[in-house]
Short mmCIF file of C-alpha atoms in Angstrom, two decimals:
data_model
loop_
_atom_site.label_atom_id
_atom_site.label_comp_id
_atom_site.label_asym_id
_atom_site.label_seq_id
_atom_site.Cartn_x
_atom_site.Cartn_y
_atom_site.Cartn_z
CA UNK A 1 77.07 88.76 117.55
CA UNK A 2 77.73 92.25 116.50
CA UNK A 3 78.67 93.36 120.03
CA UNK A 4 81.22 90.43 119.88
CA UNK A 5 82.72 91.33 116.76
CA UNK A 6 82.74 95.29 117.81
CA UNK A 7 84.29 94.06 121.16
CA UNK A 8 86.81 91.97 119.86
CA UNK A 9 87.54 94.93 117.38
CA UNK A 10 88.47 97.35 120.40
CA UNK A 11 90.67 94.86 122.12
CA UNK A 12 92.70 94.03 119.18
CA UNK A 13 93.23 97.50 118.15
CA UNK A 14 93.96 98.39 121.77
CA UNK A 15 96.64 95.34 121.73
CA UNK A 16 98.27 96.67 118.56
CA UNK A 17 98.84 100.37 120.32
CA UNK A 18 100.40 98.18 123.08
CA UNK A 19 102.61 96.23 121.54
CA UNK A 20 103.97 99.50 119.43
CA UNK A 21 104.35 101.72 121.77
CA UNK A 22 104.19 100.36 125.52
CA UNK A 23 105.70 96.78 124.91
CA UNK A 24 107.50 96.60 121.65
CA UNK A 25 106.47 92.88 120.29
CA UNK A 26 106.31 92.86 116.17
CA UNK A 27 105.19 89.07 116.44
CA UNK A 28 102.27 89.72 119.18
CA UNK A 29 101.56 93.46 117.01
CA UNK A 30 101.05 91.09 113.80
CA UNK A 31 98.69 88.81 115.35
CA UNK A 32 96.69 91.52 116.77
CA UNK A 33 96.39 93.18 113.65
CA UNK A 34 95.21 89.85 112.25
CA UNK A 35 92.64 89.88 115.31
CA UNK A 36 91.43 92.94 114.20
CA UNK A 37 91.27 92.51 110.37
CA UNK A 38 88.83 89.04 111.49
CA UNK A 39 86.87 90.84 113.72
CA UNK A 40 86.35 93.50 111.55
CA UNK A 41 85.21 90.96 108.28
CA UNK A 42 83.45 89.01 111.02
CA UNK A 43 80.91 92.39 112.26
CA UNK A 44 80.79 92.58 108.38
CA UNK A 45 79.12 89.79 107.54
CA UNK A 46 77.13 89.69 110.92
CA UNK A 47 75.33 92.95 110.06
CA UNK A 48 74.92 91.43 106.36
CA UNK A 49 72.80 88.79 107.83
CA UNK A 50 70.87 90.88 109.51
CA UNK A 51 69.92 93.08 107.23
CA UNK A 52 66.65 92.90 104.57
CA UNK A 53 67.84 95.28 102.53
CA UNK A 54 71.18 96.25 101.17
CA UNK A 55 72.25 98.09 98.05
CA UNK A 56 75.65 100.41 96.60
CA UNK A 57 74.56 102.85 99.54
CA UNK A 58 74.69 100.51 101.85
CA UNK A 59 78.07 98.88 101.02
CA UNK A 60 79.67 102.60 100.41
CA UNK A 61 78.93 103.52 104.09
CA UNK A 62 79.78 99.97 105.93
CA UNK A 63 83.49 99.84 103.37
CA UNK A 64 86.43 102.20 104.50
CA UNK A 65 84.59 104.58 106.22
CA UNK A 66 83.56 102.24 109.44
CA UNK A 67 87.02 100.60 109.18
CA UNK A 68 89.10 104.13 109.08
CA UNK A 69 87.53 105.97 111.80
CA UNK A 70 86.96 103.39 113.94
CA UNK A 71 90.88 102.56 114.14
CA UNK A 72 91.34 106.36 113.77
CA UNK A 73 88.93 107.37 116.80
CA UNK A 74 90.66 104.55 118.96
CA UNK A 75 94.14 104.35 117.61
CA UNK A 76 94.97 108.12 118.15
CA UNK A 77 94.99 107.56 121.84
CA UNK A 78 98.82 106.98 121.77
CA UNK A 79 101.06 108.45 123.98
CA UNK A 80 103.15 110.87 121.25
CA UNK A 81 105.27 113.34 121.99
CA UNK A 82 105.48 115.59 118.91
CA UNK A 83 107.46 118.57 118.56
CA UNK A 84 105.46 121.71 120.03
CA UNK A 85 103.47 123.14 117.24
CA UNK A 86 104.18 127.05 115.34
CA UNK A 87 100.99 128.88 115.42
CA UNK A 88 101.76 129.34 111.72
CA UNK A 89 102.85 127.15 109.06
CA UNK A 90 106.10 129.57 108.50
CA UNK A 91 107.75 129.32 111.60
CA UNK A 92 107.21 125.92 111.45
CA UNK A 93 108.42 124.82 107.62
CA UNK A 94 111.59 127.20 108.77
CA UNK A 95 112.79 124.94 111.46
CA UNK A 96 114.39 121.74 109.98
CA UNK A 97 111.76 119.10 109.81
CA UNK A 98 112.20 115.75 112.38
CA UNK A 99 113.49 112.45 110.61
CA UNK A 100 112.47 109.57 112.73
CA UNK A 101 114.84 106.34 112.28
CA UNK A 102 113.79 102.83 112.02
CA UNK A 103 111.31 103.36 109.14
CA UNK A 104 111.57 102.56 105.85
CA UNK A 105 110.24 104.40 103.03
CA UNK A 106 107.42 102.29 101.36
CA UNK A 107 108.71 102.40 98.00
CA UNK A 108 111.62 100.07 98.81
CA UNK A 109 109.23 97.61 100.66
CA UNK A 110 106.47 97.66 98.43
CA UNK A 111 105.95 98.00 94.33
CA UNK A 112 104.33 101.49 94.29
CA UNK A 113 102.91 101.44 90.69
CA UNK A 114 101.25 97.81 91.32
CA UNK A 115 99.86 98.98 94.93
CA UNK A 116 96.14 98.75 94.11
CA UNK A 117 96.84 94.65 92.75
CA UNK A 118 98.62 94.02 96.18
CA UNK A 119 96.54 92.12 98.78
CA UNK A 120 95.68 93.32 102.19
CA UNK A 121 97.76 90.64 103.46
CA UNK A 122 100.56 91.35 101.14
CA UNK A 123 100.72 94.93 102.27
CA UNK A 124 100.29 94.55 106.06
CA UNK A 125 103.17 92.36 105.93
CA UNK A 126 104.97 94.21 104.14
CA UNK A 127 103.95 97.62 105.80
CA UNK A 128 105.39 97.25 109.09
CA UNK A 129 107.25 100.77 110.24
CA UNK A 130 107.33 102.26 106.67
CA UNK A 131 107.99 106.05 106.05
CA UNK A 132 105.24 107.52 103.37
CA UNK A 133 106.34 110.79 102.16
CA UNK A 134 104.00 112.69 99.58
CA UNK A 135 101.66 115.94 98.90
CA UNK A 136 98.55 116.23 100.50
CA UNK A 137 95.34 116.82 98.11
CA UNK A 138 92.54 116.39 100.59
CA UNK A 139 91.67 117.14 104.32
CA UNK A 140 89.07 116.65 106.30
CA UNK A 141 88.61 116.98 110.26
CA UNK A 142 86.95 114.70 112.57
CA UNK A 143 84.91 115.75 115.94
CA UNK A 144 87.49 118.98 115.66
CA UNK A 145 90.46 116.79 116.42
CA UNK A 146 91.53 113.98 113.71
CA UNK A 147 92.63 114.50 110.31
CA UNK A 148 91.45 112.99 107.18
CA UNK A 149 94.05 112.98 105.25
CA UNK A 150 94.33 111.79 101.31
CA UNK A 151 98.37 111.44 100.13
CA UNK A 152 99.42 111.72 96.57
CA UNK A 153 102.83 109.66 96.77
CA UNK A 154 105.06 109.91 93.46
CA UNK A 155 104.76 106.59 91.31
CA UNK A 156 102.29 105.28 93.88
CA UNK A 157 98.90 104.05 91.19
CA UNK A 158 97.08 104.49 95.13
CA UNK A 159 96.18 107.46 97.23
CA UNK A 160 97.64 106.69 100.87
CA UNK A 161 94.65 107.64 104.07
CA UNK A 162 96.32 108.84 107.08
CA UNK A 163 94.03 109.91 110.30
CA UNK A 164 96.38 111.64 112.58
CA UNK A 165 95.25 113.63 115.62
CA UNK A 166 96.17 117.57 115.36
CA UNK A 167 98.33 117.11 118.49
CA UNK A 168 100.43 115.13 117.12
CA UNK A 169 101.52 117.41 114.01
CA UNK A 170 104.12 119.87 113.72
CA UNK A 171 101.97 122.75 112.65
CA UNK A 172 98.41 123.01 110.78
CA UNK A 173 97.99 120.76 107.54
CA UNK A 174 97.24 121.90 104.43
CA UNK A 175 96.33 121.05 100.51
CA UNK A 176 99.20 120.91 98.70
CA UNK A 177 101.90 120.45 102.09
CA UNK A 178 104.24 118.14 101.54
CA UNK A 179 104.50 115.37 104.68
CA UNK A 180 105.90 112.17 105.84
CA UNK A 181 103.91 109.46 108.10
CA UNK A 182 105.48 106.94 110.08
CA UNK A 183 103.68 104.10 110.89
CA UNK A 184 102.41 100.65 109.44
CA UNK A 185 99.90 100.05 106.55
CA UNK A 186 96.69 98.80 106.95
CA UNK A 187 95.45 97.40 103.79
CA UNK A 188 93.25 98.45 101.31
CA UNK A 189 90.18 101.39 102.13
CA UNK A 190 87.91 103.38 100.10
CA UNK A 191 86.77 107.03 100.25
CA UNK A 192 83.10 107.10 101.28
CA UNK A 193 79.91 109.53 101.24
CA UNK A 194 80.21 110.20 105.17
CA UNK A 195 83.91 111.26 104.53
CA UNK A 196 82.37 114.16 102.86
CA UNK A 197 80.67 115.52 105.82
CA UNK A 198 84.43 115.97 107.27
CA UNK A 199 85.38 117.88 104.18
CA UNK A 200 87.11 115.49 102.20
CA UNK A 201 86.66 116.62 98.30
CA UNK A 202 83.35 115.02 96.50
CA UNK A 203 85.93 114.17 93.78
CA UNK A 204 87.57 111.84 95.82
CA UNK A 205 84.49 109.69 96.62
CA UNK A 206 85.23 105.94 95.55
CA UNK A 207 88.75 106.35 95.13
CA UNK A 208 91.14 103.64 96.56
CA UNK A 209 93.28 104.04 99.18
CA UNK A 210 95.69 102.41 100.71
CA UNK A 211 95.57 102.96 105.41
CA UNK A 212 98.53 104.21 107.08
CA UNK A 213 98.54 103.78 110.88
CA UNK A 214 100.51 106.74 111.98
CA UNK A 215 103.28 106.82 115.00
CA UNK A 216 104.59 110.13 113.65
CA UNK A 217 103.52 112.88 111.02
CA UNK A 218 105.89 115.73 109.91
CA UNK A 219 105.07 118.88 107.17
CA UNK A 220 108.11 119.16 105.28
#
């Protein structure tokens, strides 16, 4: 059943890259997102029946973690084409950074300081091509080629997680750089034990977050 679940998982997530960037479809993108949310609650409570034992350990490593890099690992496959990137950050912060149109910044879509009482639903419907703009106050690197990024966004009561692939940023990202992500929102997540091993702070460890998809990422 898990296979099921895990292959379901891949399709959907594969369908949602399509129907962003190959075949532009918000309806068919929304269901496949849906696909993907089931699939994913579905290998949940699969591997819950299957297992004797389970405990805080257990449910810290199976929560965001599994859900962000799995979408991360698959997601960042997308055919970007970023702006070549500086070898340093100052040649890059001095050229004038790329605005991308057809996003909207989050804070006019969604109610910032109430973001951790929203529902996943409410924010995936409500997250479609946003604009997040804030400082960044953790990263972490993944297999030498994804970010793990945490985003401190004014008013926001949530940190925002953001998993881009190097490639696809203008420069090298930094604590304390302030960036924009274009993308959608993916519901709620939570910062997890194995995000440590990427070198995401300790002190972020059970924090909330709140999953950007990315189509674009720019330092400021």
């Amino acid at each position: 059943m898990n296979n099921f679940f895990t292959l379901l998982l891949i399709l959907a997530l594969i369908a949602i890259w399509y129907f962003i960037k190959k075949k532009p479809d918000k309806k068919y993108r929304n269901i496949s997102i849906a696909i993907a949310i089931i699939s994913f609650l579905g290998y949940g409570v699969s591997d819950r029946n299957n297992t004797t034992t389970t405990g805080t350990s257990s449910k810290t490593e199976i929560a965001s973690s599994s859900k962000k890099e799995h979408q991360s690992s698959t997601d960042k496959q997308r055919d970007h084409k970023a702006k070549s990137s500086s070898k340093t950050d100052k040649s890059t912060k001095a050229n004038k950074p790329k605005i991308y149109k057809g996003y909207t910044p989050v804070n006019q879509k969604l109610d910032l300081t109430n973001l951790s009482k929203a529902s996943d639903e409410t924010i995936i419907d409500n997250g479609i091509d946003v604009s997040v703009t804030g400082t960044v106050v953790s990263v972490g690197i993944i297999n030498k080629d994804l970010y793990q990024l945490l985003i401190s966004v004014p008013t926001s009561d949530q940190l925002f997680f953001a998993s881009p692939s190097r490639r696809e940023v203008n420069g090298t990202i930094h604590i304390g750089d302030k960036i924009t992500v274009y993308g959608l929102l993916n519901g709620h997540g939570e910062v997890t034990e194995s995000s440590v091993k990427s070198g995401t702070s300790k002190s972020f460890v059970g924090k909330k977050t709140t999953i950007i998809m990315d189509d674009h990422v720019v330092i400021n």
